[in-house]
């Protein structure tokens, strides 16, 4: 599914160059569930942004389902992203002038799904995250944790084959965090490939595969169940 070979990412700001990723190698197979941990500033978010085709990389090769991302133009890349990838990102904002229902519906419109099916999925997903009663509310009328749940509903409604999550339980209390993790596990069983960045060692331990990013590199590949590591 995802194949990164010798990926590098250099940020240039004024006089300063930051190597956010260097010689970054990772293979994620179809239907894997990978938790990514690592110290702050180690490159986790940069990795997710590149994996989601939200920003370009400086060197190396990234293939998604055999498609060489570096060779695509902007439109082709955006199409591929809309087709395959779902995001649960803290910074990936909800659209402020759309109510919750409409926000969750966005990826379904992108995919050309018919209106009756859209309605069914949006209602199901809002129900799943406990916000069915709030469908008409605007994002600004919700708490951070509730907005996070809308972002999750939106990602799930699209039934992406590849789900990228950045601290998906960051704003949530422990009960809601567990429920979200269970949701992720469920959609993984149903066939989605998941890559999740988390600071929460307990959450990471629940994922079948853990990797660690340190100084822009993957340091651990395959520590399987019960042998995962803390950050
Ligand atoms: P993490 O998510 O693990 O905390 P990041 O991927 O956000 O790490 O950052 C990796 C490194 O790249 C850090 O040194 C960070 O300061 C730097 N960095 C990230 N984004 C930018 C940017 N837009 N401009 C300059 N430096 C950046
Ligand atoms: P848009 O604003 O249309 O959503 P993108 O988010 O796709 O644009 O990309 C923002 C900028 O970064 C564009 O100029 C695009 O060329 C570049 N870019 C984004 N992702 C990649 C990538 N994976 N490889 C090369 N360039 C990229």
mmCIF file of C-alpha atoms and ligand atoms in Angstrom:
data_model
loop_
_atom_site.group_PDB
_atom_site.id
_atom_site.type_symbol
_atom_site.label_atom_id
_atom_site.label_comp_id
_atom_site.label_asym_id
_atom_site.label_seq_id
_atom_site.Cartn_x
_atom_site.Cartn_y
_atom_site.Cartn_z
ATOM 1 C CA UNK A 1 0.000 0.000 0.000
ATOM 2 C CA UNK A 2 2.353 2.728 1.259
ATOM 3 C CA UNK A 3 5.989 2.577 0.286
ATOM 4 C CA UNK A 4 8.478 5.267 1.214
ATOM 5 C CA UNK A 5 12.080 4.914 0.142
ATOM 6 C CA UNK A 6 14.800 7.266 1.322
ATOM 7 C CA UNK A 7 12.321 10.110 1.740
ATOM 8 C CA UNK A 8 13.801 13.384 2.887
ATOM 9 C CA UNK A 9 12.127 16.628 3.814
ATOM 10 C CA UNK A 10 13.984 19.870 4.279
ATOM 11 C CA UNK A 11 12.291 23.015 5.546
ATOM 12 C CA UNK A 12 14.076 26.205 4.649
ATOM 13 C CA UNK A 13 13.227 29.221 6.798
ATOM 14 C CA UNK A 14 15.419 32.284 6.462
ATOM 15 C CA UNK A 15 18.949 31.063 7.108
ATOM 16 C CA UNK A 16 17.902 27.875 8.836
ATOM 17 C CA UNK A 17 17.497 24.466 7.217
ATOM 18 C CA UNK A 18 15.639 21.807 9.125
ATOM 19 C CA UNK A 19 15.865 18.196 8.026
ATOM 20 C CA UNK A 20 12.478 17.041 9.262
ATOM 21 C CA UNK A 21 12.874 13.620 7.597
ATOM 22 C CA UNK A 22 16.062 11.969 6.375
ATOM 23 C CA UNK A 23 16.508 8.588 4.757
ATOM 24 C CA UNK A 24 12.986 7.725 5.879
ATOM 25 C CA UNK A 25 12.015 4.188 4.868
ATOM 26 C CA UNK A 26 8.672 2.621 5.578
ATOM 27 C CA UNK A 27 6.424 -0.004 4.075
ATOM 28 C CA UNK A 28 2.851 -0.302 5.272
ATOM 29 C CA UNK A 29 0.905 -3.226 3.868
ATOM 30 C CA UNK A 30 -2.785 -3.222 2.990
ATOM 31 C CA UNK A 31 -4.958 -3.561 6.129
ATOM 32 C CA UNK A 32 -2.206 -2.857 8.610
ATOM 33 C CA UNK A 33 -2.835 -0.755 11.709
ATOM 34 C CA UNK A 34 0.349 1.110 12.621
ATOM 35 C CA UNK A 35 0.878 3.332 15.636
ATOM 36 C CA UNK A 36 3.624 5.932 15.303
ATOM 37 C CA UNK A 37 5.323 7.355 18.375
ATOM 38 C CA UNK A 38 8.433 9.463 18.892
ATOM 39 C CA UNK A 39 9.693 12.563 20.650
ATOM 40 C CA UNK A 40 8.299 15.992 19.893
ATOM 41 C CA UNK A 41 9.897 17.489 16.794
ATOM 42 C CA UNK A 42 11.027 14.103 15.475
ATOM 43 C CA UNK A 43 9.062 14.358 12.206
ATOM 44 C CA UNK A 44 5.797 12.534 12.902
ATOM 45 C CA UNK A 45 3.508 15.259 11.574
ATOM 46 C CA UNK A 46 5.751 15.847 8.582
ATOM 47 C CA UNK A 47 5.538 12.148 7.782
ATOM 48 C CA UNK A 48 1.712 12.180 7.997
ATOM 49 C CA UNK A 49 1.473 15.289 5.818
ATOM 50 C CA UNK A 50 3.636 13.709 3.156
ATOM 51 C CA UNK A 51 1.797 10.388 3.407
ATOM 52 C CA UNK A 52 -1.468 12.314 2.880
ATOM 53 C CA UNK A 53 0.008 14.234 -0.072
ATOM 54 C CA UNK A 54 -0.618 17.506 1.726
ATOM 55 C CA UNK A 55 2.940 18.647 1.239
ATOM 56 C CA UNK A 56 5.761 17.819 -1.124
ATOM 57 C CA UNK A 57 8.882 15.957 -0.061
ATOM 58 C CA UNK A 58 12.432 16.987 -0.948
ATOM 59 C CA UNK A 59 13.883 13.657 -2.078
ATOM 60 C CA UNK A 60 13.274 9.930 -2.275
ATOM 61 C CA UNK A 61 10.304 7.999 -3.585
ATOM 62 C CA UNK A 62 6.781 7.624 -2.263
ATOM 63 C CA UNK A 63 4.428 5.115 -3.871
ATOM 64 C CA UNK A 64 0.818 4.627 -2.849
ATOM 65 C CA UNK A 65 -0.803 1.485 -4.235
ATOM 66 C CA UNK A 66 1.987 1.357 -6.781
ATOM 67 C CA UNK A 67 1.457 4.940 -7.975
ATOM 68 C CA UNK A 68 4.591 7.083 -7.839
ATOM 69 C CA UNK A 69 3.333 10.227 -6.102
ATOM 70 C CA UNK A 70 6.306 12.325 -7.172
ATOM 71 C CA UNK A 71 5.243 11.907 -10.819
ATOM 72 C CA UNK A 72 1.667 13.163 -10.411
ATOM 73 C CA UNK A 73 0.474 16.662 -11.171
ATOM 74 C CA UNK A 74 -1.591 18.639 -8.644
ATOM 75 C CA UNK A 75 -4.948 17.478 -9.999
ATOM 76 C CA UNK A 76 -4.027 13.814 -10.155
ATOM 77 C CA UNK A 77 -2.669 14.016 -6.634
ATOM 78 C CA UNK A 78 -5.799 15.708 -5.316
ATOM 79 C CA UNK A 79 -7.983 13.058 -7.019
ATOM 80 C CA UNK A 80 -5.966 10.244 -5.510
ATOM 81 C CA UNK A 81 -6.167 11.882 -2.093
ATOM 82 C CA UNK A 82 -9.927 12.340 -2.288
ATOM 83 C CA UNK A 83 -10.447 8.779 -3.457
ATOM 84 C CA UNK A 84 -8.267 6.931 -1.016
ATOM 85 C CA UNK A 85 -7.293 8.928 2.010
ATOM 86 C CA UNK A 86 -9.206 9.980 5.092
ATOM 87 C CA UNK A 87 -7.730 12.378 7.633
ATOM 88 C CA UNK A 88 -8.290 12.737 11.326
ATOM 89 C CA UNK A 89 -6.041 15.730 11.959
ATOM 90 C CA UNK A 90 -6.311 18.295 14.726
ATOM 91 C CA UNK A 91 -5.337 21.023 12.304
ATOM 92 C CA UNK A 92 -7.492 19.664 9.512
ATOM 93 C CA UNK A 93 -10.277 22.069 10.176
ATOM 94 C CA UNK A 94 -13.949 21.651 9.769
ATOM 95 C CA UNK A 95 -15.489 24.123 7.368
ATOM 96 C CA UNK A 96 -16.822 26.941 9.594
ATOM 97 C CA UNK A 97 -19.918 27.880 7.528
ATOM 98 C CA UNK A 98 -21.125 24.310 7.140
ATOM 99 C CA UNK A 99 -23.117 22.601 9.853
ATOM 100 C CA UNK A 100 -22.017 19.221 11.204
ATOM 101 C CA UNK A 101 -24.170 17.280 8.768
ATOM 102 C CA UNK A 102 -22.725 19.164 5.792
ATOM 103 C CA UNK A 103 -19.161 18.844 7.079
ATOM 104 C CA UNK A 104 -19.468 15.079 7.358
ATOM 105 C CA UNK A 105 -21.058 14.954 3.909
ATOM 106 C CA UNK A 106 -18.157 16.712 2.137
ATOM 107 C CA UNK A 107 -16.007 13.647 1.364
ATOM 108 C CA UNK A 108 -19.083 11.778 0.136
ATOM 109 C CA UNK A 109 -19.848 14.507 -2.373
ATOM 110 C CA UNK A 110 -16.237 14.320 -3.554
ATOM 111 C CA UNK A 111 -16.746 10.647 -4.189
ATOM 112 C CA UNK A 112 -19.945 11.162 -6.140
ATOM 113 C CA UNK A 113 -22.072 9.135 -3.744
ATOM 114 C CA UNK A 114 -25.827 9.475 -4.317
ATOM 115 C CA UNK A 115 -27.857 11.590 -1.925
ATOM 116 C CA UNK A 116 -29.851 8.801 -0.230
ATOM 117 C CA UNK A 117 -26.676 6.890 0.521
ATOM 118 C CA UNK A 118 -24.987 10.094 1.699
ATOM 119 C CA UNK A 119 -27.821 10.730 4.122
ATOM 120 C CA UNK A 120 -27.639 7.197 5.492
ATOM 121 C CA UNK A 121 -23.897 7.355 6.053
ATOM 122 C CA UNK A 122 -23.828 10.850 7.552
ATOM 123 C CA UNK A 123 -26.554 9.952 10.047
ATOM 124 C CA UNK A 124 -24.868 6.670 10.916
ATOM 125 C CA UNK A 125 -21.497 8.329 11.499
ATOM 126 C CA UNK A 126 -22.850 11.234 13.557
ATOM 127 C CA UNK A 127 -24.722 8.674 15.653
ATOM 128 C CA UNK A 128 -21.501 6.699 16.077
ATOM 129 C CA UNK A 129 -19.651 9.662 17.584
ATOM 130 C CA UNK A 130 -22.606 10.671 19.749
ATOM 131 C CA UNK A 131 -23.508 13.873 17.900
ATOM 132 C CA UNK A 132 -26.675 12.913 16.043
ATOM 133 C CA UNK A 133 -28.661 15.532 17.944
ATOM 134 C CA UNK A 134 -26.311 18.291 16.814
ATOM 135 C CA UNK A 135 -26.454 17.833 13.043
ATOM 136 C CA UNK A 136 -27.605 21.435 12.444
ATOM 137 C CA UNK A 137 -24.986 23.050 14.666
ATOM 138 C CA UNK A 138 -21.958 24.892 13.346
ATOM 139 C CA UNK A 139 -18.455 23.787 14.381
ATOM 140 C CA UNK A 140 -17.945 26.936 16.472
ATOM 141 C CA UNK A 141 -20.880 25.896 18.657
ATOM 142 C CA UNK A 142 -19.000 22.791 19.787
ATOM 143 C CA UNK A 143 -16.181 22.083 22.218
ATOM 144 C CA UNK A 144 -12.757 20.980 20.965
ATOM 145 C CA UNK A 145 -13.519 17.367 21.826
ATOM 146 C CA UNK A 146 -16.834 17.494 19.980
ATOM 147 C CA UNK A 147 -15.172 19.022 16.928
ATOM 148 C CA UNK A 148 -12.651 16.216 17.054
ATOM 149 C CA UNK A 149 -15.538 13.734 16.981
ATOM 150 C CA UNK A 150 -17.040 15.465 13.942
ATOM 151 C CA UNK A 151 -13.676 15.170 12.189
ATOM 152 C CA UNK A 152 -13.717 11.468 13.018
ATOM 153 C CA UNK A 153 -17.280 11.071 11.717
ATOM 154 C CA UNK A 154 -16.262 12.862 8.514
ATOM 155 C CA UNK A 155 -13.269 10.571 8.030
ATOM 156 C CA UNK A 156 -15.325 7.444 8.695
ATOM 157 C CA UNK A 157 -18.208 8.494 6.442
ATOM 158 C CA UNK A 158 -15.860 8.532 3.466
ATOM 159 C CA UNK A 159 -14.889 4.903 4.225
ATOM 160 C CA UNK A 160 -11.335 5.636 3.150
ATOM 161 C CA UNK A 161 -9.103 2.699 2.339
ATOM 162 C CA UNK A 162 -6.274 4.562 3.985
ATOM 163 C CA UNK A 163 -6.820 6.514 7.183
ATOM 164 C CA UNK A 164 -4.244 8.914 8.610
ATOM 165 C CA UNK A 165 -4.795 10.019 12.182
ATOM 166 C CA UNK A 166 -2.827 12.583 14.172
ATOM 167 C CA UNK A 167 -3.499 12.240 17.895
ATOM 168 C CA UNK A 168 -7.080 11.185 17.168
ATOM 169 C CA UNK A 169 -7.936 10.971 20.846
ATOM 170 C CA UNK A 170 -5.985 14.064 21.895
ATOM 171 C CA UNK A 171 -8.930 16.186 23.010
ATOM 172 C CA UNK A 172 -11.080 13.396 24.343
ATOM 173 C CA UNK A 173 -11.752 12.034 27.809
ATOM 174 C CA UNK A 174 -10.619 8.463 28.422
ATOM 175 C CA UNK A 175 -14.000 6.848 27.777
ATOM 176 C CA UNK A 176 -14.450 8.652 24.462
ATOM 177 C CA UNK A 177 -10.803 7.915 23.612
ATOM 178 C CA UNK A 178 -11.417 4.208 24.095
ATOM 179 C CA UNK A 179 -14.558 4.367 21.962
ATOM 180 C CA UNK A 180 -12.682 6.122 19.167
ATOM 181 C CA UNK A 181 -9.924 3.520 19.330
ATOM 182 C CA UNK A 182 -12.585 0.793 19.102
ATOM 183 C CA UNK A 183 -14.046 2.532 16.048
ATOM 184 C CA UNK A 184 -10.634 2.625 14.417
ATOM 185 C CA UNK A 185 -10.131 -1.059 15.192
ATOM 186 C CA UNK A 186 -13.511 -1.834 13.682
ATOM 187 C CA UNK A 187 -12.869 -0.013 10.415
ATOM 188 C CA UNK A 188 -9.432 -1.646 10.286
ATOM 189 C CA UNK A 189 -11.101 -5.073 10.563
ATOM 190 C CA UNK A 190 -13.444 -3.994 7.779
ATOM 191 C CA UNK A 191 -10.444 -3.399 5.523
ATOM 192 C CA UNK A 192 -9.017 0.079 6.114
ATOM 193 C CA UNK A 193 -5.278 0.582 6.473
ATOM 194 C CA UNK A 194 -4.556 2.893 9.402
ATOM 195 C CA UNK A 195 -1.549 4.946 10.402
ATOM 196 C CA UNK A 196 -2.012 6.737 13.711
ATOM 197 C CA UNK A 197 0.366 9.122 15.458
ATOM 198 C CA UNK A 198 -0.114 9.125 19.197
ATOM 199 C CA UNK A 199 1.620 10.208 22.388
ATOM 200 C CA UNK A 200 -0.463 7.789 24.386
ATOM 201 C CA UNK A 201 1.587 4.628 25.071
ATOM 202 C CA UNK A 202 -1.527 2.696 26.076
ATOM 203 C CA UNK A 203 -3.197 3.476 22.757
ATOM 204 C CA UNK A 204 -0.031 2.629 20.817
ATOM 205 C CA UNK A 205 0.196 -0.704 22.608
ATOM 206 C CA UNK A 206 -3.249 -1.643 21.341
ATOM 207 C CA UNK A 207 -2.161 -1.287 17.721
ATOM 208 C CA UNK A 208 -0.774 -4.474 16.123
ATOM 209 C CA UNK A 209 2.315 -2.682 14.864
ATOM 210 C CA UNK A 210 4.339 0.129 16.391
ATOM 211 C CA UNK A 211 7.034 2.229 14.814
ATOM 212 C CA UNK A 212 9.071 4.996 16.331
ATOM 213 C CA UNK A 213 10.385 8.085 14.588
ATOM 214 C CA UNK A 214 13.520 9.646 16.028
ATOM 215 C CA UNK A 215 15.396 12.486 14.321
ATOM 216 C CA UNK A 216 13.397 12.075 11.117
ATOM 217 C CA UNK A 217 14.040 8.351 10.768
ATOM 218 C CA UNK A 218 12.121 5.188 11.507
ATOM 219 C CA UNK A 219 13.964 3.439 14.302
ATOM 220 C CA UNK A 220 11.774 0.419 14.948
ATOM 221 C CA UNK A 221 9.887 -1.491 12.335
ATOM 222 C CA UNK A 222 7.951 -4.412 13.639
ATOM 223 C CA UNK A 223 7.379 -4.727 17.314
ATOM 224 C CA UNK A 224 4.303 -6.852 17.459
ATOM 225 C CA UNK A 225 1.543 -7.138 19.994
ATOM 226 C CA UNK A 226 2.601 -7.037 23.620
ATOM 227 C CA UNK A 227 6.083 -5.890 22.757
ATOM 228 C CA UNK A 228 5.418 -2.323 21.717
ATOM 229 C CA UNK A 229 7.392 0.542 23.116
ATOM 230 C CA UNK A 230 6.694 3.782 24.897
ATOM 231 C CA UNK A 231 7.886 7.147 23.698
HETATM 232 P P1 LIG B 1 6.556 16.067 15.364
HETATM 233 O O1 LIG B 1 5.222 15.948 14.706
HETATM 234 O O2 LIG B 1 7.230 14.755 15.589
HETATM 235 O O3 LIG B 1 6.511 16.884 16.612
HETATM 236 P P2 LIG B 1 7.211 17.729 13.059
HETATM 237 O O4 LIG B 1 7.075 16.844 11.887
HETATM 238 O O5 LIG B 1 6.119 18.679 13.362
HETATM 239 O O6 LIG B 1 7.541 16.836 14.358
HETATM 240 O O7 LIG B 1 8.561 18.582 12.907
HETATM 241 C C1 LIG B 1 9.808 18.006 12.542
HETATM 242 C C2 LIG B 1 10.851 19.118 12.442
HETATM 243 O O8 LIG B 1 10.550 19.950 11.324
HETATM 244 C C3 LIG B 1 10.882 20.024 13.655
HETATM 245 O O9 LIG B 1 12.219 20.409 13.878
HETATM 246 C C4 LIG B 1 10.066 21.216 13.213
HETATM 247 O O10 LIG B 1 10.452 22.369 13.894
HETATM 248 C C5 LIG B 1 10.358 21.293 11.742
HETATM 249 N N1 LIG B 1 9.229 21.857 10.964
HETATM 250 C C6 LIG B 1 7.997 21.333 10.845
HETATM 251 N N2 LIG B 1 7.218 22.091 10.030
HETATM 252 C C7 LIG B 1 8.000 23.132 9.633
HETATM 253 C C8 LIG B 1 7.791 24.263 8.782
HETATM 254 N N3 LIG B 1 6.615 24.484 8.155
HETATM 255 N N4 LIG B 1 8.823 25.132 8.610
HETATM 256 C C9 LIG B 1 10.016 24.929 9.214
HETATM 257 N N5 LIG B 1 10.269 23.884 10.031
HETATM 258 C C10 LIG B 1 9.290 22.991 10.230
HETATM 259 P P1 LIG B 2 -4.042 22.448 -3.102
HETATM 260 O O1 LIG B 2 -3.829 23.783 -2.499
HETATM 261 O O2 LIG B 2 -4.555 22.478 -4.486
HETATM 262 O O3 LIG B 2 -4.754 21.465 -2.212
HETATM 263 P P2 LIG B 2 -1.824 20.727 -2.560
HETATM 264 O O4 LIG B 2 -2.160 20.706 -1.119
HETATM 265 O O5 LIG B 2 -2.010 19.487 -3.365
HETATM 266 O O6 LIG B 2 -2.556 21.913 -3.292
HETATM 267 O O7 LIG B 2 -0.328 21.145 -2.691
HETATM 268 C C1 LIG B 2 0.185 22.391 -2.247
HETATM 269 C C2 LIG B 2 1.479 22.640 -3.000
HETATM 270 O O8 LIG B 2 2.463 21.656 -2.684
HETATM 271 C C3 LIG B 2 1.245 22.557 -4.497
HETATM 272 O O9 LIG B 2 1.961 23.607 -5.094
HETATM 273 C C4 LIG B 2 1.810 21.224 -4.898
HETATM 274 O O10 LIG B 2 2.470 21.318 -6.141
HETATM 275 C C5 LIG B 2 2.809 20.896 -3.814
HETATM 276 N N1 LIG B 2 2.718 19.478 -3.430
HETATM 277 C C6 LIG B 2 1.851 18.944 -2.565
HETATM 278 N N2 LIG B 2 2.055 17.635 -2.386
HETATM 279 C C7 LIG B 2 3.072 17.294 -3.169
HETATM 280 C C8 LIG B 2 3.766 16.066 -3.423
HETATM 281 N N3 LIG B 2 3.445 14.927 -2.808
HETATM 282 N N4 LIG B 2 4.784 16.110 -4.301
HETATM 283 C C9 LIG B 2 5.123 17.248 -4.885
HETATM 284 N N5 LIG B 2 4.519 18.440 -4.684
HETATM 285 C C10 LIG B 2 3.512 18.477 -3.843
#
